[in-house]
Short mmCIF file of C-alpha atoms in Angstrom, two decimals:
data_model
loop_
_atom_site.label_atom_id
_atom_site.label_comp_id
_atom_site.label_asym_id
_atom_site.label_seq_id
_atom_site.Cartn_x
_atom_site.Cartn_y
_atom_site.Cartn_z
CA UNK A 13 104.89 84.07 154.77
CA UNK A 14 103.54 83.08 150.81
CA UNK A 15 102.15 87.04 149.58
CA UNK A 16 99.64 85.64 147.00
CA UNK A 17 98.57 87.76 144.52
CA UNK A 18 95.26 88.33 141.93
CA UNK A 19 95.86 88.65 138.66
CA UNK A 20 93.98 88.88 135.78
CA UNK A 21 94.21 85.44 133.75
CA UNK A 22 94.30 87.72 130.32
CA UNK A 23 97.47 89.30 130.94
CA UNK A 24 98.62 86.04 131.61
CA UNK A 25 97.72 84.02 128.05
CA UNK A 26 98.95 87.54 126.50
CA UNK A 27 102.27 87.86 128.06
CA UNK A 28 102.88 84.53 127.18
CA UNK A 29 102.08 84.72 123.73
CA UNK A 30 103.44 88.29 123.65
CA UNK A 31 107.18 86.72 124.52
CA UNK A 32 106.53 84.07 121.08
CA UNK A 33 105.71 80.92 123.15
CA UNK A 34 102.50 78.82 121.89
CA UNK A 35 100.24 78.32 125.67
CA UNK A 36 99.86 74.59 125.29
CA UNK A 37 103.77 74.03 125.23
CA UNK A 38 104.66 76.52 128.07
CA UNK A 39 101.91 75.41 130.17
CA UNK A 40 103.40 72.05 129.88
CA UNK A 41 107.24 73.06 130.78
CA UNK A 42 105.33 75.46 133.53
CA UNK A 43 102.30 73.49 135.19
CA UNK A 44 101.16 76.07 137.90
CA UNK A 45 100.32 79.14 135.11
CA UNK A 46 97.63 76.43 133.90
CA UNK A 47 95.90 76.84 137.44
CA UNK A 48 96.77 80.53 137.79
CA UNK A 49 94.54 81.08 134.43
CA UNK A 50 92.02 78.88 135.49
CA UNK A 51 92.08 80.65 138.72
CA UNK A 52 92.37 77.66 140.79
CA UNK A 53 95.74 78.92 142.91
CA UNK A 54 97.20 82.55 142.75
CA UNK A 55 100.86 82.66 142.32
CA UNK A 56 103.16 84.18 145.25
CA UNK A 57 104.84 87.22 144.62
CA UNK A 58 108.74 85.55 143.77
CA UNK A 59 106.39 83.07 141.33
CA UNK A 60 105.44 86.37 139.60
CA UNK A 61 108.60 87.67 139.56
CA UNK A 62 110.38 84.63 138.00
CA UNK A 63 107.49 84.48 135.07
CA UNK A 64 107.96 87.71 134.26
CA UNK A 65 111.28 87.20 133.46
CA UNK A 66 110.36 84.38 131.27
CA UNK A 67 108.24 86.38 129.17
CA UNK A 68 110.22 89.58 129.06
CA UNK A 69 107.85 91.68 130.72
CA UNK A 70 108.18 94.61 133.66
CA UNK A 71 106.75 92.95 136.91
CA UNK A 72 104.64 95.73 137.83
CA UNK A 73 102.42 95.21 134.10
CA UNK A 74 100.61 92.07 135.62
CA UNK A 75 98.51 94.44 137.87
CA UNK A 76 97.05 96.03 134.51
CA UNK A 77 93.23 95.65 134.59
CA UNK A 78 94.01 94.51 130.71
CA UNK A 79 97.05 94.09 128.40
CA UNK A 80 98.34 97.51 127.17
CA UNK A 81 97.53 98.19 122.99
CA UNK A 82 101.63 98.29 122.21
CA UNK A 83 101.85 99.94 119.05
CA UNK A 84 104.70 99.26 116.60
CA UNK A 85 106.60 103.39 116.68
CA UNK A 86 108.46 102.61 112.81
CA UNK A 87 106.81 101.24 109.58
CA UNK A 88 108.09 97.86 109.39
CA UNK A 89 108.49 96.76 105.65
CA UNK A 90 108.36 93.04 104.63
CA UNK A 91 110.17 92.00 101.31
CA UNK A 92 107.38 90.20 100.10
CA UNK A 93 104.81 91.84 101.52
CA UNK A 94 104.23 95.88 102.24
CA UNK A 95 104.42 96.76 105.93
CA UNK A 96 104.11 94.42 108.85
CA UNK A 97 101.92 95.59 111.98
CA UNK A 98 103.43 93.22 114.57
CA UNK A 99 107.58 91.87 115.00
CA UNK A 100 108.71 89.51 117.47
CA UNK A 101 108.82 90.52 121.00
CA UNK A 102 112.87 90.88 120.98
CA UNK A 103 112.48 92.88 117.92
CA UNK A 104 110.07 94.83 119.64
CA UNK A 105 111.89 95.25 122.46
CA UNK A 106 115.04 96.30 120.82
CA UNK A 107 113.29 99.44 119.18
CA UNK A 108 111.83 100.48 122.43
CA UNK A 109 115.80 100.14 123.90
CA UNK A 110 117.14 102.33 121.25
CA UNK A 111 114.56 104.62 121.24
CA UNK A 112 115.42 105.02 124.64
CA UNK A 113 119.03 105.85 124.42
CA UNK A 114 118.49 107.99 121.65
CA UNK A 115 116.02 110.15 124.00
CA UNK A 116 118.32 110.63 126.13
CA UNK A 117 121.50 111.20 123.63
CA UNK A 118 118.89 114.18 122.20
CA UNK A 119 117.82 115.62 125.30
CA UNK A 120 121.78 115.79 126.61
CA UNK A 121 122.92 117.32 122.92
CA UNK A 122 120.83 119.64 123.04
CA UNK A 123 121.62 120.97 126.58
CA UNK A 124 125.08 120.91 125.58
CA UNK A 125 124.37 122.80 122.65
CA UNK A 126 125.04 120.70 119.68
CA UNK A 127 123.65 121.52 116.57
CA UNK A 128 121.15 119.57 114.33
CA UNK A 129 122.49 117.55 111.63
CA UNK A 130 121.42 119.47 108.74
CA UNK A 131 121.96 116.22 106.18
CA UNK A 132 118.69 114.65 107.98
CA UNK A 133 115.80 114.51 106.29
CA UNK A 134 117.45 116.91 103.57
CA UNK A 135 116.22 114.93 100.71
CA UNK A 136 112.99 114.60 102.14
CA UNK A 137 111.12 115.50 99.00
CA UNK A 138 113.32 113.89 96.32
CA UNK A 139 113.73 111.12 94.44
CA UNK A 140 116.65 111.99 92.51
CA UNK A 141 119.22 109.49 93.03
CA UNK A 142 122.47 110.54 92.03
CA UNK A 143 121.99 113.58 93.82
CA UNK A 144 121.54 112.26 97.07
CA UNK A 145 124.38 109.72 95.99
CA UNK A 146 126.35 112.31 95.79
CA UNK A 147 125.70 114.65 98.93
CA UNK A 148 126.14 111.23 100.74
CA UNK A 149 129.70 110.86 99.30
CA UNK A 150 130.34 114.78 100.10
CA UNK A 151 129.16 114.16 103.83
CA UNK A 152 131.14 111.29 104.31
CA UNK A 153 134.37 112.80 103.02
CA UNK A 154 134.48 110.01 100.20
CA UNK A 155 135.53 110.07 96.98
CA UNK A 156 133.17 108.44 94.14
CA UNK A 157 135.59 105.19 93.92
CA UNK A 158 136.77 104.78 97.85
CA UNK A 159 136.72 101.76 98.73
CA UNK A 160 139.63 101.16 95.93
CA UNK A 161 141.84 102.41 98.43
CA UNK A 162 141.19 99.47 101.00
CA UNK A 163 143.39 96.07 100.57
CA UNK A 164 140.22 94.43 101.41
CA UNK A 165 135.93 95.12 101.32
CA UNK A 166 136.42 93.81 104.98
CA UNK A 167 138.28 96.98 105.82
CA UNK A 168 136.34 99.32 103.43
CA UNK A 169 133.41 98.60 105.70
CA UNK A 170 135.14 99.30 108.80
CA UNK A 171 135.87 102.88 107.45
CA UNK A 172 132.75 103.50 106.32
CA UNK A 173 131.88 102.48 109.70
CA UNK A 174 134.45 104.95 111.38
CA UNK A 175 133.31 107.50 108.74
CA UNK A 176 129.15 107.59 109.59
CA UNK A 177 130.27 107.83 112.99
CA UNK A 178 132.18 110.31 113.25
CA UNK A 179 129.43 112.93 111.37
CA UNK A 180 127.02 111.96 114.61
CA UNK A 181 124.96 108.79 113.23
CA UNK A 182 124.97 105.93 116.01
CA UNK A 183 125.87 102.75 114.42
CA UNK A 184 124.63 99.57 117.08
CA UNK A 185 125.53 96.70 116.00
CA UNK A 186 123.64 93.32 117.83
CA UNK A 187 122.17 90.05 117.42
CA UNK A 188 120.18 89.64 120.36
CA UNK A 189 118.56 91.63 122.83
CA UNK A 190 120.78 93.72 124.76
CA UNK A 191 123.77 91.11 126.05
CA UNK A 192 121.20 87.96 126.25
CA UNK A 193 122.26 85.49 124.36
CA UNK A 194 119.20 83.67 124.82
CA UNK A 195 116.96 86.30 123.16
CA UNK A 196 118.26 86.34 119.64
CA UNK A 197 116.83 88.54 116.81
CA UNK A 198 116.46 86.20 113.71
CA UNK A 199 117.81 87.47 110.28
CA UNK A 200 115.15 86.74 108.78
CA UNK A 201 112.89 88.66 110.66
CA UNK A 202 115.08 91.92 111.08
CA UNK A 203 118.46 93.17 109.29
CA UNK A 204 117.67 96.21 110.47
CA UNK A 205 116.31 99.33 111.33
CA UNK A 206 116.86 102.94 111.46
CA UNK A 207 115.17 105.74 114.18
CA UNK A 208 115.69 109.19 111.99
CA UNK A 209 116.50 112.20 114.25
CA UNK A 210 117.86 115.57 113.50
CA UNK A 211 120.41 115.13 116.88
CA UNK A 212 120.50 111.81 117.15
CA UNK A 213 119.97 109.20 114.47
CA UNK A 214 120.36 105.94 115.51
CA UNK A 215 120.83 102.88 112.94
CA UNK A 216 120.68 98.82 113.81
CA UNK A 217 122.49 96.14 112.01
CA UNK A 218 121.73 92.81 112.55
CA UNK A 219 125.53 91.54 114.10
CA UNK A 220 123.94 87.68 113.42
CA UNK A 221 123.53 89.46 109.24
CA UNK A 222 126.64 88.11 107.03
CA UNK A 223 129.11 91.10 106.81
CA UNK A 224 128.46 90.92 103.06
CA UNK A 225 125.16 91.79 103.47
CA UNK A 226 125.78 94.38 106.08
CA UNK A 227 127.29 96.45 103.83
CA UNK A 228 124.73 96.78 101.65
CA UNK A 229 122.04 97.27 104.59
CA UNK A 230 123.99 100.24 106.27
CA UNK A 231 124.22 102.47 103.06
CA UNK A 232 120.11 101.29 102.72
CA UNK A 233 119.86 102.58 106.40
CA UNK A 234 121.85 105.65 105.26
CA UNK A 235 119.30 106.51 102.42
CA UNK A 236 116.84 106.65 105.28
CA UNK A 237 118.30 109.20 107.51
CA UNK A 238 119.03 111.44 104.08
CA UNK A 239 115.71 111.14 102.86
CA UNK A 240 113.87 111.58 106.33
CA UNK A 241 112.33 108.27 106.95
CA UNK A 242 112.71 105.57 110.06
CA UNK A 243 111.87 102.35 109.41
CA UNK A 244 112.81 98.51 109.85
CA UNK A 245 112.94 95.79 107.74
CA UNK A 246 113.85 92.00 106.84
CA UNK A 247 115.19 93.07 103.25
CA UNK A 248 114.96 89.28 102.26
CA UNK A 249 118.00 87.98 99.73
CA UNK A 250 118.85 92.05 99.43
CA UNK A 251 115.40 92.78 98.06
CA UNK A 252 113.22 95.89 99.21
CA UNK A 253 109.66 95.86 100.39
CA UNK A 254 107.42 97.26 96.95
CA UNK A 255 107.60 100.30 98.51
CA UNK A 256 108.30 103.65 96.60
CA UNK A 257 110.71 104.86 100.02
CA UNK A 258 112.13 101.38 100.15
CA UNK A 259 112.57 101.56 96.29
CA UNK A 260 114.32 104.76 96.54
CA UNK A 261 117.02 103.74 99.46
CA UNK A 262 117.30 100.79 97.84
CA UNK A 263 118.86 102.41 94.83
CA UNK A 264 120.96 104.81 96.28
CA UNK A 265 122.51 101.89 98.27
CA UNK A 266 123.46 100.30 95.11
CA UNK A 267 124.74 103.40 93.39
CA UNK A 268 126.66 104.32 96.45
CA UNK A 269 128.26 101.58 96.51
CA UNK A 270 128.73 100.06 93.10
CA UNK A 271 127.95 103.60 90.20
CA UNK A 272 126.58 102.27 87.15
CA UNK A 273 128.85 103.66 84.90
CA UNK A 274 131.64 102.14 85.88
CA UNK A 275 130.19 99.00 86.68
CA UNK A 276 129.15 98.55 83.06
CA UNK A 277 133.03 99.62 82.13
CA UNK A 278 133.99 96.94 84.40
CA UNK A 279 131.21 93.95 83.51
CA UNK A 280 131.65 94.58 79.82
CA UNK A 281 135.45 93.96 80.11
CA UNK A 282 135.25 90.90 82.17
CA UNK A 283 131.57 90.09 83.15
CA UNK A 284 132.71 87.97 86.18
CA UNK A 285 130.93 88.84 89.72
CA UNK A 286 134.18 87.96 91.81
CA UNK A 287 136.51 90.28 89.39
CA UNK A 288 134.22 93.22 90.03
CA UNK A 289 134.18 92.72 93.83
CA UNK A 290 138.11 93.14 93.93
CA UNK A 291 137.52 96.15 91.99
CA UNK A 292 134.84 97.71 93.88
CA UNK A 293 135.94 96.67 97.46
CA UNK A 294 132.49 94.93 98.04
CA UNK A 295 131.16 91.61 98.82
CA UNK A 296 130.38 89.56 95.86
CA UNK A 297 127.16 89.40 96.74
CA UNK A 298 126.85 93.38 96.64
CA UNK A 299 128.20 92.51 92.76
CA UNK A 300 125.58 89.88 92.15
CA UNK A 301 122.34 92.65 93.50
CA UNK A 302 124.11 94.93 91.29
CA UNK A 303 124.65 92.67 87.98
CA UNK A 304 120.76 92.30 88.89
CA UNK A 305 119.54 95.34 88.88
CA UNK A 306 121.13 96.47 85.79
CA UNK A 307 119.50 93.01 83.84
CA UNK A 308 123.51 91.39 83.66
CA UNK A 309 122.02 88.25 85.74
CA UNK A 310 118.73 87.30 85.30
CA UNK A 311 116.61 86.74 89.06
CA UNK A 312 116.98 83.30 89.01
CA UNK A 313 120.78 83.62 88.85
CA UNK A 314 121.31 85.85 91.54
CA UNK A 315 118.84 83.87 94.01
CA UNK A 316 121.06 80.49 93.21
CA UNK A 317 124.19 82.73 93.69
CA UNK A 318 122.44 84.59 96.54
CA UNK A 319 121.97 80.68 98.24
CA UNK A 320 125.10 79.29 97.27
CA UNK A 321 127.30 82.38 98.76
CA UNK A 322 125.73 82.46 101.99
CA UNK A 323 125.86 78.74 102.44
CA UNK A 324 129.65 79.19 101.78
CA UNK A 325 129.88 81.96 104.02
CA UNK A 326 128.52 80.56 106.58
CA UNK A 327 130.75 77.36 106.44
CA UNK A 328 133.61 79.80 106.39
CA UNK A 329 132.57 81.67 109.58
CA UNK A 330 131.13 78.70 111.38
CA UNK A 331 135.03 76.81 111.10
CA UNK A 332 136.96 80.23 111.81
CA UNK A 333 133.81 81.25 114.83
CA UNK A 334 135.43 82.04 118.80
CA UNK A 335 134.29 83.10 122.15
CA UNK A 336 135.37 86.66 121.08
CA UNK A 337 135.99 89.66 123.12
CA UNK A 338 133.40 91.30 125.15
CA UNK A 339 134.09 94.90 125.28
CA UNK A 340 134.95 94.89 121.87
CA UNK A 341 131.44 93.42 121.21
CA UNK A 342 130.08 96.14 123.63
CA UNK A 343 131.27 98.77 121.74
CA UNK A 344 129.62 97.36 118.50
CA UNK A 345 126.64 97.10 120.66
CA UNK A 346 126.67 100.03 122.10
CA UNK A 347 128.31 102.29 118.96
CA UNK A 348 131.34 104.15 119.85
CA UNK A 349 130.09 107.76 119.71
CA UNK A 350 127.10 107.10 122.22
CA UNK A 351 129.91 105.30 124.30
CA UNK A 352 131.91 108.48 124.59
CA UNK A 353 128.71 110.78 125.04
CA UNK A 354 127.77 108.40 127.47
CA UNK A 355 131.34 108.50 129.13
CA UNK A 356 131.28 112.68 129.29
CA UNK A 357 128.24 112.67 130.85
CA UNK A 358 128.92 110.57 133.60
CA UNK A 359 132.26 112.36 134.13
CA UNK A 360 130.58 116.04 134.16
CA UNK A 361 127.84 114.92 136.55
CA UNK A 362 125.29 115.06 134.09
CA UNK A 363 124.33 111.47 133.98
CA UNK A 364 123.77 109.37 137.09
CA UNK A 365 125.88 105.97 137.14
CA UNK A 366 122.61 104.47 137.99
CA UNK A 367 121.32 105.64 134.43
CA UNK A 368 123.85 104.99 132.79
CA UNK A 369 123.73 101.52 133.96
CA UNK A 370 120.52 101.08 132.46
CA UNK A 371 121.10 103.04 129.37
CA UNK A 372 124.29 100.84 128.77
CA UNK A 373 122.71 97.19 129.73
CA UNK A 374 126.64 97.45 131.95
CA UNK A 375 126.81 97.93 135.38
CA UNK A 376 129.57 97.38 138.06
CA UNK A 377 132.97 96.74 137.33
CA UNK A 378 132.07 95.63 134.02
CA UNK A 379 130.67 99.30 132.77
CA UNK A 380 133.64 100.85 134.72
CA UNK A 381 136.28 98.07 132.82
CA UNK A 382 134.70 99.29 129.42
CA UNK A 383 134.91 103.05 130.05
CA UNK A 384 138.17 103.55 131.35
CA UNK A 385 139.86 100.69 129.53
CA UNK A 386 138.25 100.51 126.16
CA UNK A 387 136.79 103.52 124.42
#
């Protein structure tokens, strides 16, 4: 027996333009939505079911009287704009998923009595860079020239990595919507964002971002946490949104990562972007923002570097690119200390499998394979 059911044709034209698709092209791939707007046939309920999936949306929102006002939760700054009022609908979606686990990673520190973090928000009402440079450095258990220590900038980030972690910030790294490939979050759009909590603060790097640039975006995302602010942002060729917050992060970034003084020690000895980067254990490209903010390159310069890097890059990555490994994926997707909260709570009874399940986008033998095997 065919269960038809009424829907309202708006919620129709808005999921579909909600999801990113233009209605003249999808009505074409999908002929029968053309006659469920026009209300000429009602679709069955397995018809409903499959275009939901196709636009990303819950089944049960088509019986909404009207499309629900979604509100972006973080400012959303734009390089060359100020701040943006809509993202794409996996962007969207990924905020909503990490706002999610983060609820619940609060909610379960808290009832098993963790403390706040008390470098959140702690600059809140500063602007005084080398200050918060510094109580960044003391939290992290870094010295003022690290990354020297590292063979490599490759492994200096993975510390630095290991390091955030391990003082309670969730680090997710992704590229797409949960594990579906076929929802990618575009670079352009997003490199990032960053939900600020005083339990639980979660950041998001862009996994599809160059790792060169990733650098540079975590330690922005960093600022954020120490100065009290969530946000996202496209942060186009490493440039902030004119915003005085963005400004701010933006600088401690680049004195976190690259101090003035000695930069000038090391530019005025050899002024040669790819000398500096051995020294400082960054990306050239970290060098090149650098040598521009401190008027060693002039704008033009760094965006013909800025092109000409990431064209090489990505040459470079596309020739040495595999199938990879999931789980190690997974726990870049899923960061490694909400993995292991996530693992105690399932082993103490506190967390259902079925919740976990959906709080890990795992399930199965898969979720049980990643647990037990590889965190």
């Amino acid at each position: 027996m065919r269960t038809e059911v009424d829907i309202n044709a708006e919620m129709l034209t808005w999921a579909i333009a909600r999801a990113g698709y233009d209605l003249h092209d999808f009505v074409i791939k999908v002929p029968s939505i053309f006659e469920w707007i026009q209300g000429k046939k009602k679709p069955t309920v397995k018809q409903l079911e499959d275009f939901s999936k196709k636009v990303y949306l819950p089944f049960g929102y088509f019986f909404l009287p009207e499309p629900p006002k979604e509100k972006l939760p973080i400012p959303f700054f734009r390089t060359n704009n100020t701040q943006a009022t809509q993202v794409s609908v996996n962007v969207y979606d990924t905020i909503l998923l990490l706002q999610q686990r983060q609820d619940w990673l609060k909610d379960y520190l808290k009832e098993s009595e963790f403390e706040t973090l008390s470098f959140v928000g702690k600059y809140r009402n500063s602007n005084n860079v080398q200050e918060i440079v510094a109580d960044l450095r003391r939290s992290l258990n870094l010295s003022e020239n690290w990354a020297s220590h590292y063979k490599t900038w490759q492994d200096a980030l993975e510390s630095l990595i290991h390091n955030i972690e391990d003082i309670g910030v969730i680090t997710v790294f992704n590229g797409i919507v949960e594990n579906n490939t076929h929802r990618p979050i575009s670079v352009e759009e997003c490199r990032g964002f960053v939900l600020v909590d005083e339990m639980a603060p979660f950041m998001f790097i862009n996994n599809s971002d160059g790792k060169a640039a990733q650098m540079f975006t975590i330690v922005h995302e960093l600022a954020h946490i120490w100065t009290g602010h969530s946000a996202g942002f496209d942060f186009r060729k490493l440039e902030p949104a004119n915003d005085p917050i963005e400004i701010l992060c933006d600088k401690i970034a680049a004195e976190f990562l690259v101090p003035e003084v000695t930069f000038n020690e090391v530019w005025n000895s050899n002024p040669n972007i790819k000398n500096a980067a051995r020294f400082f254990k960054v990306s050239e490209i970290v060098i090149a923002r650098r040598a521009l903010d401190l008027d060693k390159i002039t704008k033009s310069g760094f965006f013909e570097f800025y092109d000409e890097y990431t064209n090489r890059e990505f040459i470079k990555n596309e020739s040495q690119s595999s199938g990879g490994d999931f789980y190690a994926t997974t726990r870049k997707r899923l960061g490694l200390t909400f993995s292991v909260h996530i693992n105690n709570a399932v082993k103490s009874g506190k967390l259902l499998y079925r919740d976990a399940y959906k709080l890990t986008s795992l399930k199965g033998d898969t979720f049980q394979t990643y647990f037990t095997k590889h965190i």
